[in-house]
Structure formats: C-alpha cells, structure tokens
Tab-separated table of C-alpha atoms in Angstrom:
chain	number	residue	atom	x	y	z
A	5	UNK	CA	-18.752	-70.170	47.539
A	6	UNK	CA	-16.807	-73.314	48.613
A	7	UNK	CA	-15.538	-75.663	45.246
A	8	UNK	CA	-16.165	-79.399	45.637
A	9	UNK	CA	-12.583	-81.155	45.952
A	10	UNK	CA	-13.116	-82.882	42.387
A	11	UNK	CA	-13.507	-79.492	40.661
A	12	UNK	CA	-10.129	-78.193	42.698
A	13	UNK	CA	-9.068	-81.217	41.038
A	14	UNK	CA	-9.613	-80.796	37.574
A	15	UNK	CA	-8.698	-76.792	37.646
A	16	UNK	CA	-5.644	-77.965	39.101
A	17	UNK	CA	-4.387	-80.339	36.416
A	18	UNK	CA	-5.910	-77.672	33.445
A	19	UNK	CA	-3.723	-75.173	34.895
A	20	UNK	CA	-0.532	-77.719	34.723
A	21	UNK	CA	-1.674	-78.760	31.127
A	22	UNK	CA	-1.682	-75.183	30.820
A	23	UNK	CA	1.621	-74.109	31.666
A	24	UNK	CA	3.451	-77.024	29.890
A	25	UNK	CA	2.053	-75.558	26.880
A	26	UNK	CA	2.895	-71.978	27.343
A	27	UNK	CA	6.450	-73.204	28.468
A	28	UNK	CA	6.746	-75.466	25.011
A	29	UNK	CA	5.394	-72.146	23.200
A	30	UNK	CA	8.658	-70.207	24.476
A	31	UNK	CA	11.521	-72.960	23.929
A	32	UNK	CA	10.038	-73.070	20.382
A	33	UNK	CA	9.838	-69.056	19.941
A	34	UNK	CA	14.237	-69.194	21.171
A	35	UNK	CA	14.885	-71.849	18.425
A	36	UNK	CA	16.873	-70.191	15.403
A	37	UNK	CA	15.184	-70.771	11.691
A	38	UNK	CA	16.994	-72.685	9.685
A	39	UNK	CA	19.704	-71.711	7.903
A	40	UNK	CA	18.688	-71.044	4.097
A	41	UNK	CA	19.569	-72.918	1.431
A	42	UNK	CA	21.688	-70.861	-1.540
A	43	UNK	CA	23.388	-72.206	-4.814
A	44	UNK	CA	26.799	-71.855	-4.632
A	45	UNK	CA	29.138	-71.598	-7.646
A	46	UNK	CA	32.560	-72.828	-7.407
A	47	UNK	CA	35.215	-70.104	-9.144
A	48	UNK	CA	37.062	-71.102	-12.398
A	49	UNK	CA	39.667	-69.931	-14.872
A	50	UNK	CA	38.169	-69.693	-18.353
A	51	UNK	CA	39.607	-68.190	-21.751
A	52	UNK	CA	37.455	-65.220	-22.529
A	53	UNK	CA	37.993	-61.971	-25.125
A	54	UNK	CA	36.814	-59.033	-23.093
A	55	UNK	CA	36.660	-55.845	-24.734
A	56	UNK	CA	37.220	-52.293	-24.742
A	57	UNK	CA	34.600	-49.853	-26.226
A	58	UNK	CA	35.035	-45.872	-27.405
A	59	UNK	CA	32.671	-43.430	-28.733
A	60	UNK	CA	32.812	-43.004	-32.549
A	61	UNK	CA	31.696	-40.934	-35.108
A	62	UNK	CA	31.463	-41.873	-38.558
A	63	UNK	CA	32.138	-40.659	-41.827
A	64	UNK	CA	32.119	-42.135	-45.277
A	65	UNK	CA	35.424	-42.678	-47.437
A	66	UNK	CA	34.752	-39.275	-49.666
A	67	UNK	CA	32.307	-36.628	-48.614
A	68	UNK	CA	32.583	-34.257	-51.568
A	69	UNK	CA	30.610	-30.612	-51.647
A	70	UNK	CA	29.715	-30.026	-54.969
A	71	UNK	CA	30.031	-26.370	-56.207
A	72	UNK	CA	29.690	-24.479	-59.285
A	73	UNK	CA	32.668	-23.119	-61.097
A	74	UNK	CA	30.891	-21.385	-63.273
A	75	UNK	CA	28.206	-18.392	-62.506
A	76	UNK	CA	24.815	-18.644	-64.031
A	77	UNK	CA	21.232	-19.424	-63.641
A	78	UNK	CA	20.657	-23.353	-62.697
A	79	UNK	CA	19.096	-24.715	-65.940
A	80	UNK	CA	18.436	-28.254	-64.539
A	81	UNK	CA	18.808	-30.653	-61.767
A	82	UNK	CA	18.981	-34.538	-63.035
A	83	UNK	CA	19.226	-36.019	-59.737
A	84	UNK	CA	16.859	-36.766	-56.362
A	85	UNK	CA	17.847	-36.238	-52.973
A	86	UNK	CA	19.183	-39.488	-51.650
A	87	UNK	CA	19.964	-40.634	-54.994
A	88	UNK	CA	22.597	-43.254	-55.929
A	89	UNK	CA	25.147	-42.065	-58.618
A	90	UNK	CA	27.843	-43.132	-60.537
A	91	UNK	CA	31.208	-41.206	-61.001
A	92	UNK	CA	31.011	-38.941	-63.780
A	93	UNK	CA	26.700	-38.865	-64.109
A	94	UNK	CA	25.635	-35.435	-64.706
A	95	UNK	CA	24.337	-33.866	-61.473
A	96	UNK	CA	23.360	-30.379	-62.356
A	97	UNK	CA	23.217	-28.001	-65.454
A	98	UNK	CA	23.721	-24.164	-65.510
A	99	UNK	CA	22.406	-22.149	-68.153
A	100	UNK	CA	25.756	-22.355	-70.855
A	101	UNK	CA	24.471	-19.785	-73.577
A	102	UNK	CA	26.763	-16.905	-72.342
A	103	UNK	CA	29.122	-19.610	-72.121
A	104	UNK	CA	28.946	-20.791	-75.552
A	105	UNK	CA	28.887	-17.132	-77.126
A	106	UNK	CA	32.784	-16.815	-75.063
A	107	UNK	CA	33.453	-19.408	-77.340
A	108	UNK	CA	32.282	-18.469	-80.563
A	109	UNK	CA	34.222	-14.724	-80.057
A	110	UNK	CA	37.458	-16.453	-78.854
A	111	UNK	CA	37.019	-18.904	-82.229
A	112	UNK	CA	36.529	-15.115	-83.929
A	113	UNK	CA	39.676	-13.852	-82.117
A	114	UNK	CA	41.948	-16.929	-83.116
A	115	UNK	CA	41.037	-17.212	-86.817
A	116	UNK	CA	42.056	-12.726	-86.617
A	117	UNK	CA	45.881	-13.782	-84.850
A	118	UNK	CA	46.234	-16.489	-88.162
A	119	UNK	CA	45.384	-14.139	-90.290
A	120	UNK	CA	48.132	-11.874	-89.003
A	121	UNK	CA	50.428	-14.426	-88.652
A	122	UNK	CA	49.526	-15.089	-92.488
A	123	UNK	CA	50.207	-11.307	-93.069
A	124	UNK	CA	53.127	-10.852	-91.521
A	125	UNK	CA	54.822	-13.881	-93.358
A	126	UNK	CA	53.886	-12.562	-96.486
A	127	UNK	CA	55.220	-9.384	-95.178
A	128	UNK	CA	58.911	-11.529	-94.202
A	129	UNK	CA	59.086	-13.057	-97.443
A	130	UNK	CA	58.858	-10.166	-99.204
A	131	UNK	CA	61.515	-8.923	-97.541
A	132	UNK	CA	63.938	-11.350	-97.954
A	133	UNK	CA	65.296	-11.341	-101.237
A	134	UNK	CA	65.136	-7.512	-100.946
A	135	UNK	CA	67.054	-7.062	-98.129
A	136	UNK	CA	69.412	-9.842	-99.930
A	137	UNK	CA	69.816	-7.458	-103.184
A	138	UNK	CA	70.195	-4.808	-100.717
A	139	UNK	CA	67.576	-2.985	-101.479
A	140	UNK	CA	66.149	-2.401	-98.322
A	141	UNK	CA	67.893	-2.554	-95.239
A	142	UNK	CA	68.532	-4.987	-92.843
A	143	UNK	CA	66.062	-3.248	-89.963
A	144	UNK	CA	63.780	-3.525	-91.904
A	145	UNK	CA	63.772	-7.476	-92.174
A	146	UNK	CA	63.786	-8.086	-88.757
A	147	UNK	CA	61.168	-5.532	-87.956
A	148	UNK	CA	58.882	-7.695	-90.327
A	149	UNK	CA	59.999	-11.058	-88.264
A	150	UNK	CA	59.469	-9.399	-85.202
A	151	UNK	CA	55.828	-8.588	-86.550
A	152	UNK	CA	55.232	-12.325	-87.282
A	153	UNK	CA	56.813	-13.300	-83.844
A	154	UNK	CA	54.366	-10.962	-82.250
A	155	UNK	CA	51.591	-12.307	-84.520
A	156	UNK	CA	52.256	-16.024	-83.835
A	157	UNK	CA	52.285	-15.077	-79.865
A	158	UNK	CA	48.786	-13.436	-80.199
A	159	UNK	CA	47.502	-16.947	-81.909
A	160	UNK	CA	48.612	-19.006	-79.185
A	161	UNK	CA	46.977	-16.673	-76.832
A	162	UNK	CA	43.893	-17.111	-78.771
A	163	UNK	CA	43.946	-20.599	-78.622
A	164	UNK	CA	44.527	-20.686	-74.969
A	165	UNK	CA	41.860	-18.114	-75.113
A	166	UNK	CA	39.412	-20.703	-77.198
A	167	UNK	CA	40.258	-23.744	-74.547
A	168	UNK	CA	39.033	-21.473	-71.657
A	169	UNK	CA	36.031	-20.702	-73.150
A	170	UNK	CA	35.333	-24.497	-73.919
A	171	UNK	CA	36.075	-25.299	-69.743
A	172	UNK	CA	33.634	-22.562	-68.746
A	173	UNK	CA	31.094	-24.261	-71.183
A	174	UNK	CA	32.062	-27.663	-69.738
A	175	UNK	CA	31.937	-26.807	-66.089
A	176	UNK	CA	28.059	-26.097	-67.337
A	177	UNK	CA	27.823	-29.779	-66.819
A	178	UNK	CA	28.289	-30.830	-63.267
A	179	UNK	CA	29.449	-33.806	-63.095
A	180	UNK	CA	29.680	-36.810	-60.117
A	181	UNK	CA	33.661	-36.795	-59.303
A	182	UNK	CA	32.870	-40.375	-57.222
A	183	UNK	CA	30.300	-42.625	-56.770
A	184	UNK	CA	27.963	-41.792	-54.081
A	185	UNK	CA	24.729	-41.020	-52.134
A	186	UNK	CA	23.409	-37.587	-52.862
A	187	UNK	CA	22.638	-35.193	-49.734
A	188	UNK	CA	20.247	-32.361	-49.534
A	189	UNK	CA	19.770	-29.924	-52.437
A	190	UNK	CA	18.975	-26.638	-51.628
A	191	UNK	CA	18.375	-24.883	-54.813
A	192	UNK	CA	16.088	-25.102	-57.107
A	193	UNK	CA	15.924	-24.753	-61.075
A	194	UNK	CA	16.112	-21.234	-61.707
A	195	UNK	CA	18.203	-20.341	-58.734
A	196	UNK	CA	21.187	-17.837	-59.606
A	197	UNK	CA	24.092	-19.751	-58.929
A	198	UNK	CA	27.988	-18.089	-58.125
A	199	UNK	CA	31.222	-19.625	-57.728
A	200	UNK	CA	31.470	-17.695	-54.422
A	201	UNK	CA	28.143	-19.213	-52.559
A	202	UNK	CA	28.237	-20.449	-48.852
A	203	UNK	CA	26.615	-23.333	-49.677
A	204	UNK	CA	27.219	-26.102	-51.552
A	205	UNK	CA	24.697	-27.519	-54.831
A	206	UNK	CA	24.923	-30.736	-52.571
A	207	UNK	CA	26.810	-33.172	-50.591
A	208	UNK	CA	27.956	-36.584	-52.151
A	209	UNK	CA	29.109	-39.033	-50.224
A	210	UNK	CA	30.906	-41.609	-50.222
A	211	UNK	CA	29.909	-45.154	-48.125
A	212	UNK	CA	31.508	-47.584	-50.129
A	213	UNK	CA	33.581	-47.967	-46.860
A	214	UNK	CA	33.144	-46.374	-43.638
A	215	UNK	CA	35.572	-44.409	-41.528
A	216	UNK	CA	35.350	-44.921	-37.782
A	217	UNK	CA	36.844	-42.021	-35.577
A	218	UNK	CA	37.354	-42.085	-31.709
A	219	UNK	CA	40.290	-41.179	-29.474
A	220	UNK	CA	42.622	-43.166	-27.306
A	221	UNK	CA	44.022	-41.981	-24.054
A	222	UNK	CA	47.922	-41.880	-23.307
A	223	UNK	CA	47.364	-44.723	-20.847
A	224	UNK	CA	45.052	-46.580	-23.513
A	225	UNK	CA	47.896	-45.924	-26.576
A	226	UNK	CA	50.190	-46.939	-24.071
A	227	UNK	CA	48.661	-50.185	-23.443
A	228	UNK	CA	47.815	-50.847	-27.282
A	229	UNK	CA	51.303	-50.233	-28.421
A	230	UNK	CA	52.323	-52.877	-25.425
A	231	UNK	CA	49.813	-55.252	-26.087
A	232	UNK	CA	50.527	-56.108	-29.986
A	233	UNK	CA	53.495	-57.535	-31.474
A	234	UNK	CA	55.468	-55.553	-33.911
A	235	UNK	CA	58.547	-52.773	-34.301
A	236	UNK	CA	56.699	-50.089	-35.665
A	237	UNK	CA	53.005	-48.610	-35.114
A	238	UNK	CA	52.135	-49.811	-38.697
A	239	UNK	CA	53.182	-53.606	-38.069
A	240	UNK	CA	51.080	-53.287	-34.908
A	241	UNK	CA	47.840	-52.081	-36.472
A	242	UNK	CA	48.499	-54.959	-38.903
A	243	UNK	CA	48.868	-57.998	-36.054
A	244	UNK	CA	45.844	-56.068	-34.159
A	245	UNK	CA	42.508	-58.612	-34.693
A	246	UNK	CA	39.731	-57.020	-36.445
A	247	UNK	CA	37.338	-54.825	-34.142
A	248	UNK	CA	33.592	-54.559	-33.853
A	249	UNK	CA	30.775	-51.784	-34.049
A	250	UNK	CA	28.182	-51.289	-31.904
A	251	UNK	CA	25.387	-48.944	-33.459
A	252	UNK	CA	23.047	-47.255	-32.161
A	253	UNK	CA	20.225	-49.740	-30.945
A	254	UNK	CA	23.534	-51.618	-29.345
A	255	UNK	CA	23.365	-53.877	-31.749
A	256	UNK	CA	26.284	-55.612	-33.705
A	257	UNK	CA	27.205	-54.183	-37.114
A	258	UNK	CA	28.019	-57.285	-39.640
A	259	UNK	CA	30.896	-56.386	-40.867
A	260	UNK	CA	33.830	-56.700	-38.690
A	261	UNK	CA	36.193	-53.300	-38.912
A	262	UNK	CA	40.024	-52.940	-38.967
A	263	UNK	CA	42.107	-49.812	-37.773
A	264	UNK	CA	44.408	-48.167	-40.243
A	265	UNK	CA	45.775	-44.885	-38.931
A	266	UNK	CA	46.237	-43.187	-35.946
A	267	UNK	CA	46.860	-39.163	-35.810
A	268	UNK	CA	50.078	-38.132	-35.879
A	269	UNK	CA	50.344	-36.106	-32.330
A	270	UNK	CA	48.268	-36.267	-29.151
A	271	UNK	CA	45.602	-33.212	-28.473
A	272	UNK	CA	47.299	-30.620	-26.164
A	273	UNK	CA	43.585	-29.788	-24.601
A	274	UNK	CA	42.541	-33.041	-24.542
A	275	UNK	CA	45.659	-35.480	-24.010
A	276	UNK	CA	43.947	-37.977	-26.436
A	277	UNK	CA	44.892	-39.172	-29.854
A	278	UNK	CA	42.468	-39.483	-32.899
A	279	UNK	CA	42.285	-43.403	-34.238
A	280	UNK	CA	40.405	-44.504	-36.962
A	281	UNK	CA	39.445	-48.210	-38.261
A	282	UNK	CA	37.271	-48.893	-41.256
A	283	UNK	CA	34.247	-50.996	-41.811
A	284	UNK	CA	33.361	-52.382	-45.206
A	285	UNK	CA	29.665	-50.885	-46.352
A	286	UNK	CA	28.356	-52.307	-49.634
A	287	UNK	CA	24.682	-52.035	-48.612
A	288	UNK	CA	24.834	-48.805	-47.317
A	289	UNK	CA	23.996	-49.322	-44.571
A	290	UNK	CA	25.743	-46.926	-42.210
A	291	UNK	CA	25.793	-43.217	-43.505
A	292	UNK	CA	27.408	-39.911	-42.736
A	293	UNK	CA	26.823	-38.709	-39.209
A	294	UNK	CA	25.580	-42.005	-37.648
A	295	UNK	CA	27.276	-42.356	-34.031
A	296	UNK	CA	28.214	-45.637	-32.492
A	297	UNK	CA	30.990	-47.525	-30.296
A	298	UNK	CA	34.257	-49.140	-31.435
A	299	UNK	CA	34.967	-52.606	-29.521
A	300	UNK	CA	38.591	-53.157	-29.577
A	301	UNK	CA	38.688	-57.128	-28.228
A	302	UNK	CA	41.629	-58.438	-26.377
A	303	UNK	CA	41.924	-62.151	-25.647
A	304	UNK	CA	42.423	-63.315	-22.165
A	305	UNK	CA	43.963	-66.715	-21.281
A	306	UNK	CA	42.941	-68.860	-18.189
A	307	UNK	CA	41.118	-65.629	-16.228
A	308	UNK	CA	38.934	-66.078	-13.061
A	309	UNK	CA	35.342	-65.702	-14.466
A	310	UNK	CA	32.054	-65.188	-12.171
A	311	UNK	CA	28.427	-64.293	-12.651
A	312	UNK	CA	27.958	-60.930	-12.189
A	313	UNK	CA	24.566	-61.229	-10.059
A	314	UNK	CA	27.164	-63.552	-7.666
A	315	UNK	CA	28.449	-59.528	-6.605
A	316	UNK	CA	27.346	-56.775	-4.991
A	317	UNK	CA	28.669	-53.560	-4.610
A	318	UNK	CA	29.346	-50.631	-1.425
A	319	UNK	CA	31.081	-47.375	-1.623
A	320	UNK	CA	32.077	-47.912	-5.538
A	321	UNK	CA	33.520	-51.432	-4.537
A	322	UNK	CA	32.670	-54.505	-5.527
A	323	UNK	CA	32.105	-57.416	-3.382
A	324	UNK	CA	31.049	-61.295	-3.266
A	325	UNK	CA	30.386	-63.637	0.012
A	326	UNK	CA	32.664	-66.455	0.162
A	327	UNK	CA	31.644	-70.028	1.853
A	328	UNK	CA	33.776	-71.097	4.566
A	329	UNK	CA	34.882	-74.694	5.601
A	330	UNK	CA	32.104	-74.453	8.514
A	331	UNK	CA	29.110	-72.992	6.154
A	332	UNK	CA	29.223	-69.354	6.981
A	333	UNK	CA	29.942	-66.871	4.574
A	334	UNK	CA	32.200	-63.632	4.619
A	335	UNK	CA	32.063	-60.615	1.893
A	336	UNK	CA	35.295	-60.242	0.412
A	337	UNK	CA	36.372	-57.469	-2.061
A	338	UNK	CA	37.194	-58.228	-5.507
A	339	UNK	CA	39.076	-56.499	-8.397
A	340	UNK	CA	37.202	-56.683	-11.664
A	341	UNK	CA	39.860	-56.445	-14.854
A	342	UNK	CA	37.252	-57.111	-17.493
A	343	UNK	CA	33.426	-57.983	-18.123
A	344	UNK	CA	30.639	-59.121	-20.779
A	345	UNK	CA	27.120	-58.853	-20.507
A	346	UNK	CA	27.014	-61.696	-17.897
A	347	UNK	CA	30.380	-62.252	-16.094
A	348	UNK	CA	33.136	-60.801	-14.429
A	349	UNK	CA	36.728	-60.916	-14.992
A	350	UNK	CA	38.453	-61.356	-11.758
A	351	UNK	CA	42.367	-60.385	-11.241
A	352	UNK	CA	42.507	-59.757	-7.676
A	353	UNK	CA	40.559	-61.332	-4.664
A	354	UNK	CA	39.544	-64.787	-5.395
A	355	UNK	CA	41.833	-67.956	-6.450
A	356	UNK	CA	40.141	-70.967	-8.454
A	357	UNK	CA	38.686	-73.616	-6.279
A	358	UNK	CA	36.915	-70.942	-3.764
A	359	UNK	CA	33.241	-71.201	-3.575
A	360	UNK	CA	31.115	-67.798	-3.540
A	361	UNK	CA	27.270	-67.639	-3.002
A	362	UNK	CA	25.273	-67.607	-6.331
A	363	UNK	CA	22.295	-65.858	-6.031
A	364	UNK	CA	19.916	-64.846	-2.903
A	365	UNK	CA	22.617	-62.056	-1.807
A	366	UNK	CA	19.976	-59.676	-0.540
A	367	UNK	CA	19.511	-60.648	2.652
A	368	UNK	CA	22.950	-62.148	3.943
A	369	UNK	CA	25.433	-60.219	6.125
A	370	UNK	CA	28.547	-61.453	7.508
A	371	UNK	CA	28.623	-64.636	9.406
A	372	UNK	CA	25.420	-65.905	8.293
A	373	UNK	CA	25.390	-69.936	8.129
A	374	UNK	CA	23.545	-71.326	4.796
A	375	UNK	CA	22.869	-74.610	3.654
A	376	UNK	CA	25.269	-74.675	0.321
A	377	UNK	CA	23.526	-75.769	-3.336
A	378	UNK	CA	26.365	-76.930	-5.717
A	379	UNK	CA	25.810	-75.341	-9.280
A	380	UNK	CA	27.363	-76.778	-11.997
A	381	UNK	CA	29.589	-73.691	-14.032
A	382	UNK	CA	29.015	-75.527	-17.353
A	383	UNK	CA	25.150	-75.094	-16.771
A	384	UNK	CA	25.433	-70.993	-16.087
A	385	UNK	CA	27.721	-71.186	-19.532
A	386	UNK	CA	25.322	-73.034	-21.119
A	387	UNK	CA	22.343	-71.016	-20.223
A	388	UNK	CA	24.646	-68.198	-21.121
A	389	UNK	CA	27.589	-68.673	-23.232
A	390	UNK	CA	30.562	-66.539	-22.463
C-alpha cells in the first residue's frame, strides 16, 4: 500500500523525536550518583581514665567453720540459717549432763588430794619434834615430807583436773567467735555430734568487708610496679587510686575498693600472681562466693579519642577511613591502647586535626568521594560523656 507524503512526514519526525529520547535515556543512565553525604568527626586529644578489668572472686574478711569440741547429742540450735549474729551469741548447745557429772567427780577427786595433803602434814608435824629429841630417825622425817610433797602434787592435778572438766562443760555452749552471717546448718536437734565430723555445725562469715581476689600477669605486675610512684611495693599500693567492682549484672558496686596485698611469689603453673583489694560492705551486700571484675583505672593525659562505631575491623585489625584534601576517603589502620563503652583510645595511626568518617561505613571502599558533614566532638561527648 503506498503512504501519502504527509504521513511519511509525520512518521519521520516521530521517529527523530524518538531517538533523541532514547539517546537522552543513555547519557543519563552513564552519569555517576552523587556522591553521599557522611558526618565526619574531626580527631582530638582528650584526658580520659581507661581501665583495666580481671576476674575476681570474693570472700568475706573471716569465714569461720564452726565445730564442736566436745562429743554429744545436739541439745539445741538458737540460730536460723542466714541469721545475723553478734560475737560471742550462743549458736548451738550439746547435751552437757555427762559433762557436768566430769565435774562433780573431779570436785570429789580434789577435795580427796586436800585431805591427804591435810594428812600428811599432820603426819610432818608429828614428826618434827621427834626426830628433834631423836627419837625417831631422820628417814623417817623426810619420808613423811616426801608424802605431803606427793600429796600437794596430786591436788594440783586435781585442780587442773576440775578446770578441764569446767571447759568440756563450757565448750557445751557454742559460741559466735565474730560477728557474722550464718551459712547452712546441716544438723538437726538430736543429731550425735563428734569432734572428728567432716562437716562443720555451720559456716559464719564474715562481710563486714570484702576481700577481692584475682591475678596479675608478669607483664601486668610489671607495668603496675612501673606505673605508680613509690620505693617499695607497699608505698605503691598506697599512691595506687582506689579501684572499682563490677558485679555480676555489670553493674557498678558503690563502694569504691582499695588493694592491700599481693602474694608473695608468682604461680609456677600459671606465671600469675594472686592480688587482692578490699571493698567496704556494711549492708551486706556482697556475700561469700559472689564473682565479679576488678577495674584497676589508670589516667591518661591528652590521648587521641574516637567513636568506636567511626571503626571497623578485618583480619583482627582495626581500621577507620580517613578524608582526604580532595573528598575521597582511604582506610587506614589504627592501634587502639585503651577503650570505654563508647570510644577508642588511639596511640598509633592517627594525629589530631585528621578527619575520619563518622558513621555510614558500610558501604564505602577505598577511593570513594563523599560529600563531608562536620560534627561537632563536644556534641558526641555530650550525648555521651566520656
């Protein structure tokens, strides 16, 4: 079918309308996107106290096992489980009758060596003149003091013999020795109780203050003997600032701690030394057995600090992209000498004045070209205090 010249017309210029299009469509699809735009945090020096942390277990001042010194049948128990006492509150009672009847027959045994002694005096005096008239002899005499020596010897034995008797009936009584929180008791009245048991009546402890234990490397006691002033170990536990615990939710304990000994030799099998600091406890708080972590702080003057989520990390190193002059950035490796929750302490890699990208890391490589978004460090310090 032959097309009318006007129509040739018209399909002519659609088709050039056409093609301009398509040929706009393509320079647009080879156009880059723009570059995105990325807060950018400008590096500083700060004062910070980092700190170093160490597995503890604690213990209370005194943890005392209470045990019978006496053998008998428990009689009564005037405590609870869990139960605050005093120093010197009775605790426990054994049955004291046998006790008691020790007494009464060494009482019987003493007044029996007076008598003697009585007897043989009478016996020496009557001796005396005789012997003196020389009427008797000599031996005699001093067989008669002998006697009475030997007479006054078996009093003093039954004396000593009436004060042991009166300790067995006192050890009846068990007594507090300090002031404490009673543990478990596993016997009950009635129970036959021997000086010679595995077990202890009960544990009392002690929590008036509580003792801290960890362990320090030779590299860490190294470092702590360098790092405080002082000529001996004892002057440098003394100028050390007070340390923290961490408990077991991770939070803070209130009372700040302060480390008093350290073991006298390092552990052959583990090539640590045992350190202990102690934390005041008036409330009870903390008991016997709880675990937690020491914080030892250490104060750091005008260090490079920078958000942690300003990092990212390949191959166990850690790494941050640092703006150049002409708005690309280049990942650079950083050494990390300290952190808190939220920052980084930086002592190798950056210098103060460099600019690092803040956030938005995922999807950057090397090279890349961003538009740079100054953000102020005293608003990240404010948001988050360091």
């Amino acid at each position: 079918m032959k097309i009318p010249g006007t129509m040739r017309i018209l399909l002519l210029i659609t088709s050039i309308i056409l093609l301009q299009n398509c040929s706009k469509a393509a320079e647009g699809s080879n156009q880059a996107p723009p570059a995105p735009e990325l807060p950018v945090y400008t590096v500083i020096t700060s004062p910070a106290t980092t700190y170093q942390e160490f597995p503890t277990a604690l213990e209370g001042k005194n943890n005392v096992e209470i045990r019978s010194q006496v053998d008998g049948y428990l009689d009564r128990i005037y405590v609870e489980e869990g139960a605050f006492v005093r120093a010197g509150q009775p605790l426990f009672k054994i049955d004291s009758r046998a006790y008691g009847e020790q007494v009464n027959m060494a009482q019987a045994n003493l007044q029996a060596a007076n008598a003697n002694i009585q007897k043989a005096k009478v016996e020496v005096d009557r001796l005396q003149p005789l012997v003196t008239a020389k009427v008797v002899s000599e031996v005699q005499l001093k067989t008669a003091k002998a006697n009475y020596a030997a007479a006054v010897a078996a009093a003093s034995q039954a004396q000593a013999s009436v004060g042991s008797a009166r300790i067995n009936v006192g050890f009846t009584t068990i007594t507090a020795p300090v002031s404490g929180y009673i543990g478990r008791i596993p016997y009950k009245k009635g129970s036959l109780i021997s000086r010679t048991d595995p077990n202890p009546l009960t544990l009392l402890s002690d929590i008036s203050e509580i003792y801290a234990y960890f362990s320090l490397s030779e590299l860490d006691f190294i470092a702590f003997q360098n790092k405080y002033p002082g000529a001996s170990l004892e002057e440098k536990l003394k100028n050390m600032p007070m340390v923290e615990l961490v408990i077991a939710d991770n939070s803070i304990y209130s009372e700040k701690g302060k480390m008093s000994i350290v073991d006298g030799q390092f552990d052959k099998s583990t090539g640590a030394i045992s350190v202990r600091a102690v934390f005041p406890n008036a409330h009870g708080a903390l008991r016997t057995g709880n675990t937690g972590r020491v914080r030892m702080p250490q104060l750091l003057n005008n260090i490079l600090v920078i958000p942690q989520e300003s990092t990212f990390e390949i191959q166990d190193k850690t790494y941050v992209y640092v703006l150049g002059k002409d708005k690309k950035v280049t990942s650079k490796p950083i050494t990390i000498s300290g952190k808190t929750e939220s920052y980084y302490f930086i002592s190798g890699g950056l210098s103060v004045g460099d600019k690092i990208v803040y956030q938005g890391l995922g999807n950057l490589k090397d090279g890349a070209t961003i538009q740079p978004k100054a953000v102020s460090s005293d608003s990240i310090f404010k948001a988050r205090p360091l």
